CSV table of C-alpha atoms in Angstrom, one decimal:
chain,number,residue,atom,x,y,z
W,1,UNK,CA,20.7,-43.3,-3.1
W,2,UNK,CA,22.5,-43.8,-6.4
W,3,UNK,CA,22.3,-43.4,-10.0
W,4,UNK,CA,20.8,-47.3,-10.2
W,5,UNK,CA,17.9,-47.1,-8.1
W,6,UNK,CA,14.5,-47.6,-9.0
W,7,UNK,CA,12.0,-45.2,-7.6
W,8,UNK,CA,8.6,-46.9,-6.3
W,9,UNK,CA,5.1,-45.2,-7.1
W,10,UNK,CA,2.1,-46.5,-5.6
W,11,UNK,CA,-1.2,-45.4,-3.6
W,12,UNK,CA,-1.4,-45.4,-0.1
W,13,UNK,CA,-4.3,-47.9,-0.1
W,14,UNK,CA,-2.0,-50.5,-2.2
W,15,UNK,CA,1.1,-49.5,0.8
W,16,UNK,CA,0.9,-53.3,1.8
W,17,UNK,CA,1.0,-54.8,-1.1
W,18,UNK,CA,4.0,-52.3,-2.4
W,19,UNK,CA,5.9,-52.4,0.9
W,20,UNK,CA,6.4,-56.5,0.8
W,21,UNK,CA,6.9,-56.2,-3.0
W,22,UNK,CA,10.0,-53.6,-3.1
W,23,UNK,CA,11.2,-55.8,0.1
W,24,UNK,CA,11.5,-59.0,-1.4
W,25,UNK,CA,13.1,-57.0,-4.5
W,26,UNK,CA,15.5,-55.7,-1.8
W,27,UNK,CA,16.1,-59.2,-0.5
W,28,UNK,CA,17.3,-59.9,-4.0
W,29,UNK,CA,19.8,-57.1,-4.1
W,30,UNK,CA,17.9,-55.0,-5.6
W,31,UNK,CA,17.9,-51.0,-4.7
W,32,UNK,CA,14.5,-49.7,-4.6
W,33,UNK,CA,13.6,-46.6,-3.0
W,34,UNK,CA,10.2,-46.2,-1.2
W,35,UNK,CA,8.4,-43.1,0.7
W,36,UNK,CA,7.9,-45.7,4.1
W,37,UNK,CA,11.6,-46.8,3.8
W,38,UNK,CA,13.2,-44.3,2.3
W,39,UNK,CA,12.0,-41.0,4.1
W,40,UNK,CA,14.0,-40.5,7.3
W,41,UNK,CA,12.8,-39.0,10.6
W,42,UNK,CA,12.2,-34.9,10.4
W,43,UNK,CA,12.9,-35.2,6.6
W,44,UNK,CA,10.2,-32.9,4.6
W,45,UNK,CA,8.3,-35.7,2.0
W,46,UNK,CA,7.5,-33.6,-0.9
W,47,UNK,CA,11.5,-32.5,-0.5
W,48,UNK,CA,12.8,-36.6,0.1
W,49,UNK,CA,10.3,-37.6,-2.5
W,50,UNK,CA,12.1,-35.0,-5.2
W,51,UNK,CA,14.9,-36.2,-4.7
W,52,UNK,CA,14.6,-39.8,-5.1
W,53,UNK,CA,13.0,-39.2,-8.0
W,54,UNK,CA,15.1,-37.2,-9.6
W,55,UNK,CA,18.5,-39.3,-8.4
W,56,UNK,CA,16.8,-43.0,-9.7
W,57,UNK,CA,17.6,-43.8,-12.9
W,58,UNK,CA,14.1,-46.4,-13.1
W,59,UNK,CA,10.5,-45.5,-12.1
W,60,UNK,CA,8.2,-48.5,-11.1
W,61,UNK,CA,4.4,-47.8,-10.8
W,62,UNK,CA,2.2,-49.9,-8.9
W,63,UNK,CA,-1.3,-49.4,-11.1
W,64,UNK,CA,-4.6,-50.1,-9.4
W,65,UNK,CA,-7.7,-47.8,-9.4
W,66,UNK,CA,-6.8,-46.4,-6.3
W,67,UNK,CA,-3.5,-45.7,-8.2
W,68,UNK,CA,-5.2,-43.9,-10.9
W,69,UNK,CA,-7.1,-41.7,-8.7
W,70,UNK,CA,-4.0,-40.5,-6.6
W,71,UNK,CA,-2.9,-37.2,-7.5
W,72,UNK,CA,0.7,-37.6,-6.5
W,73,UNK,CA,0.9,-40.6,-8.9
W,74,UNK,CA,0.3,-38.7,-11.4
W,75,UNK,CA,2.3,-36.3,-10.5
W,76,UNK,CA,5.3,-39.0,-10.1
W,77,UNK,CA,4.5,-40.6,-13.4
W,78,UNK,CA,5.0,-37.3,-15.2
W,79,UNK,CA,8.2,-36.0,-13.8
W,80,UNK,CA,9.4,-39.3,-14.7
W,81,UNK,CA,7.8,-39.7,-18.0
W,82,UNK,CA,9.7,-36.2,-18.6
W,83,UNK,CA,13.3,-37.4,-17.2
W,84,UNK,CA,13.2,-40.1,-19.7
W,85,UNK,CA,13.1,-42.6,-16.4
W,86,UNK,CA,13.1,-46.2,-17.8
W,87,UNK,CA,9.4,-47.7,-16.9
W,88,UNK,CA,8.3,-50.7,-15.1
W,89,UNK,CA,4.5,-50.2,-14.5
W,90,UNK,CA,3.3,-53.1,-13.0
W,91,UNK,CA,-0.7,-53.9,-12.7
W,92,UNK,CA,-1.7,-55.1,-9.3
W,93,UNK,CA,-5.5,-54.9,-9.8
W,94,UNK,CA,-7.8,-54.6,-13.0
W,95,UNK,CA,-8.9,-50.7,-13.4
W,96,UNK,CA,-9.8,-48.1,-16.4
W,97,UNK,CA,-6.3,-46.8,-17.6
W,98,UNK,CA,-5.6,-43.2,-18.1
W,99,UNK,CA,-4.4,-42.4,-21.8
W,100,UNK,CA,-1.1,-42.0,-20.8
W,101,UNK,CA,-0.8,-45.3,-18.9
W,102,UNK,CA,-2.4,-47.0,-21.7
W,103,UNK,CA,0.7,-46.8,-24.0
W,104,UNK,CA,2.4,-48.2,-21.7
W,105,UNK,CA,3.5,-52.0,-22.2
W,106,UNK,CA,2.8,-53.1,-18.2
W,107,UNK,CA,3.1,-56.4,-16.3
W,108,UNK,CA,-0.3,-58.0,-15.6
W,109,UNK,CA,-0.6,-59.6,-12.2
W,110,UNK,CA,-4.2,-60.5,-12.5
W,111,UNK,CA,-4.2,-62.3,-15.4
W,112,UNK,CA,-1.2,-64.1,-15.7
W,113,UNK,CA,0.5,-63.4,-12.7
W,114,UNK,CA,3.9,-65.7,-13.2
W,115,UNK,CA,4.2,-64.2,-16.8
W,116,UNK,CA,4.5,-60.8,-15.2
W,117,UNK,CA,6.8,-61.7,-12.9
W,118,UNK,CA,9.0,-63.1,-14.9
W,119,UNK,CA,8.8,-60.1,-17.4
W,120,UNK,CA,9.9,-57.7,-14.2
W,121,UNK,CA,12.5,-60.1,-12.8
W,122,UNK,CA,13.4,-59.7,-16.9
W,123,UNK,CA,13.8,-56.1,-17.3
W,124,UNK,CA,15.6,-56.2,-14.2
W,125,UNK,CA,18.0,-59.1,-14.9
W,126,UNK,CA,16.9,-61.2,-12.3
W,127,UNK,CA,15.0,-64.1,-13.8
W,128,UNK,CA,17.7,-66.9,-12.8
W,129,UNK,CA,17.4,-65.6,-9.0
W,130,UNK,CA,13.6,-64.9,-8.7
W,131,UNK,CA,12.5,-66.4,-5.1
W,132,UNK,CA,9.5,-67.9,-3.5
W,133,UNK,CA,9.3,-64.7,-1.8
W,134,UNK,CA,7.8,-63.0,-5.2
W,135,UNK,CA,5.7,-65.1,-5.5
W,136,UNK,CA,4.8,-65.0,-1.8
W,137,UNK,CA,3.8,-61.2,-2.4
W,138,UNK,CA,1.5,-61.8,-5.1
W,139,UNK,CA,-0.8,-63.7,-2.6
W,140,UNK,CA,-1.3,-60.1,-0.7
W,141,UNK,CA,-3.6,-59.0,-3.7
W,142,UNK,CA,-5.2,-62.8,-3.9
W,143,UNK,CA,-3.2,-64.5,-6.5
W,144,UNK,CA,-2.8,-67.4,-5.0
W,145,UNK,CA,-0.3,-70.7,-6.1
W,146,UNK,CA,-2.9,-72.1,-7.9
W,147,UNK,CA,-3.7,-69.5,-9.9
W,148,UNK,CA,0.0,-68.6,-10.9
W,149,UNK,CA,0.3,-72.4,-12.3
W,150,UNK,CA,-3.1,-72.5,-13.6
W,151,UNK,CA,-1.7,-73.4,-17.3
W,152,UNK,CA,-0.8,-76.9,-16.2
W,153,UNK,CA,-4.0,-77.8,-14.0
W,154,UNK,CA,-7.2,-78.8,-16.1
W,155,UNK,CA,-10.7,-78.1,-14.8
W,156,UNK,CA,-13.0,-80.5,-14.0
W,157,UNK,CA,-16.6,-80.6,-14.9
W,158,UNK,CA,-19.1,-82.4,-13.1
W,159,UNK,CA,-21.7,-82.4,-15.5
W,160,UNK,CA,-20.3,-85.2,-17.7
W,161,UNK,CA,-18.0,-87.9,-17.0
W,162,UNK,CA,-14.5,-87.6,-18.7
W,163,UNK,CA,-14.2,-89.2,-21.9
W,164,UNK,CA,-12.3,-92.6,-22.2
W,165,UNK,CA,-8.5,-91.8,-22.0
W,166,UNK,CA,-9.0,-88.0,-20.6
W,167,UNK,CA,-7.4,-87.7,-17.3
W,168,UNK,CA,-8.7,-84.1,-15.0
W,169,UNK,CA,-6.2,-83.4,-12.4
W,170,UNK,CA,-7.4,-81.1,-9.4
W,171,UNK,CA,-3.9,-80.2,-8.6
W,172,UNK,CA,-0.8,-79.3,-11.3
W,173,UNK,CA,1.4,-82.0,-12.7
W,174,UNK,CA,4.1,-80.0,-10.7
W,175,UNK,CA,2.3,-80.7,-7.2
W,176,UNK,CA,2.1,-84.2,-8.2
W,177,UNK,CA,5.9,-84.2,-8.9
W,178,UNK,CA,6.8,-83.1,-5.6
W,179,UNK,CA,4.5,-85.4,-3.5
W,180,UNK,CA,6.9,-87.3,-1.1
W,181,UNK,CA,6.0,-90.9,-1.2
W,182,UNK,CA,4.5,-92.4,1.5
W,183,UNK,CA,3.4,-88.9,2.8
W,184,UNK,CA,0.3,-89.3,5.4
W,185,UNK,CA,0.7,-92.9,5.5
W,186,UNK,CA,1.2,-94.1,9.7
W,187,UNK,CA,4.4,-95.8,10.4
């Protein structure tokens, strides 16, 4: 592991979730250590875990409230708070921040899941080669397409008729531009 890695915190209960998220980072080219990949048969943790701390240069922190109640999180987030590791904490499910984590500027994947993506693939100068399979990882904590384009589809309310002019779409402009002609029509 070198100098350029980027060290992956997370709870056990969010492992699925983290596991498919460093592996489409790795798909990218990216070099992300994590305890499930990175630990190696007979190796001690606490000992493998050290180290990769201490030999990444960036620390990326899955928070979730299963997250905030880990012990070794915590534990992770201060030695690399106190290392001066760059950041990258990423929120994968709404929760009650600790102080600490609350100064923190984090990427929100339940709000506005695209926005933080784009703001890691950002930080980590990857924004012109994100893939689908980011955003295929966001659907493992239920942010689904839909919701990651949600600024270009309108709502549509049932209780009063559209006014003259107004046009509700149930799907984004974007689905509609990529509709094959003649799709589901019988030759």
């Amino acid at each position: 592991m070198d100098s350029e890695s980027i060290f992956v915190s997370y709870s056990s209960e969010d492992r699925p979730f983290a596991l498919e998220f460093v592996k489409a980072l790795q798909e990218l080219g990216v070099n992300v250590w994590i305890d499930q990949l990175g630990i190696q048969l007979g190796e001690n943790w606490d000992h493998a875990i050290e180290q990769a701390l201490e030999n990444s240069q960036t620390f990326l922190l899955f928070i979730s409230p299963n997250a905030v109640e880990s012990k070794n999180v915590h534990d992770e987030f201060h030695i690399a708070v106190t290392r001066n590791k760059k950041l990258i904490p990423i929120l994968i499910k709404q929760c009650d921040l600790p102080m600490r984590w609350q100064r923190l500027q984090y990427a929100d994947l339940t709000k506005n899941p695209a926005r933080g993506l784009r703001s890691v693939m950002e930080f980590l100068g990857l924004e012109k080669t994100a893939t689908k399979k980011l955003r295929e990882v966001l659907s493992l904590i239920g942010v689904s397409e839909a919701d990651q384009n949600q600024a270009t589809i309108s709502p549509v309310s049932h209780d009063e008729p559209p006014s003259s002019g107004e046009v509700h779409l149930l799907i984004s402009e974007d689905e509609i531009d990529c509709a094959t002609p003649g799709a589901g029509q019988e030759s």
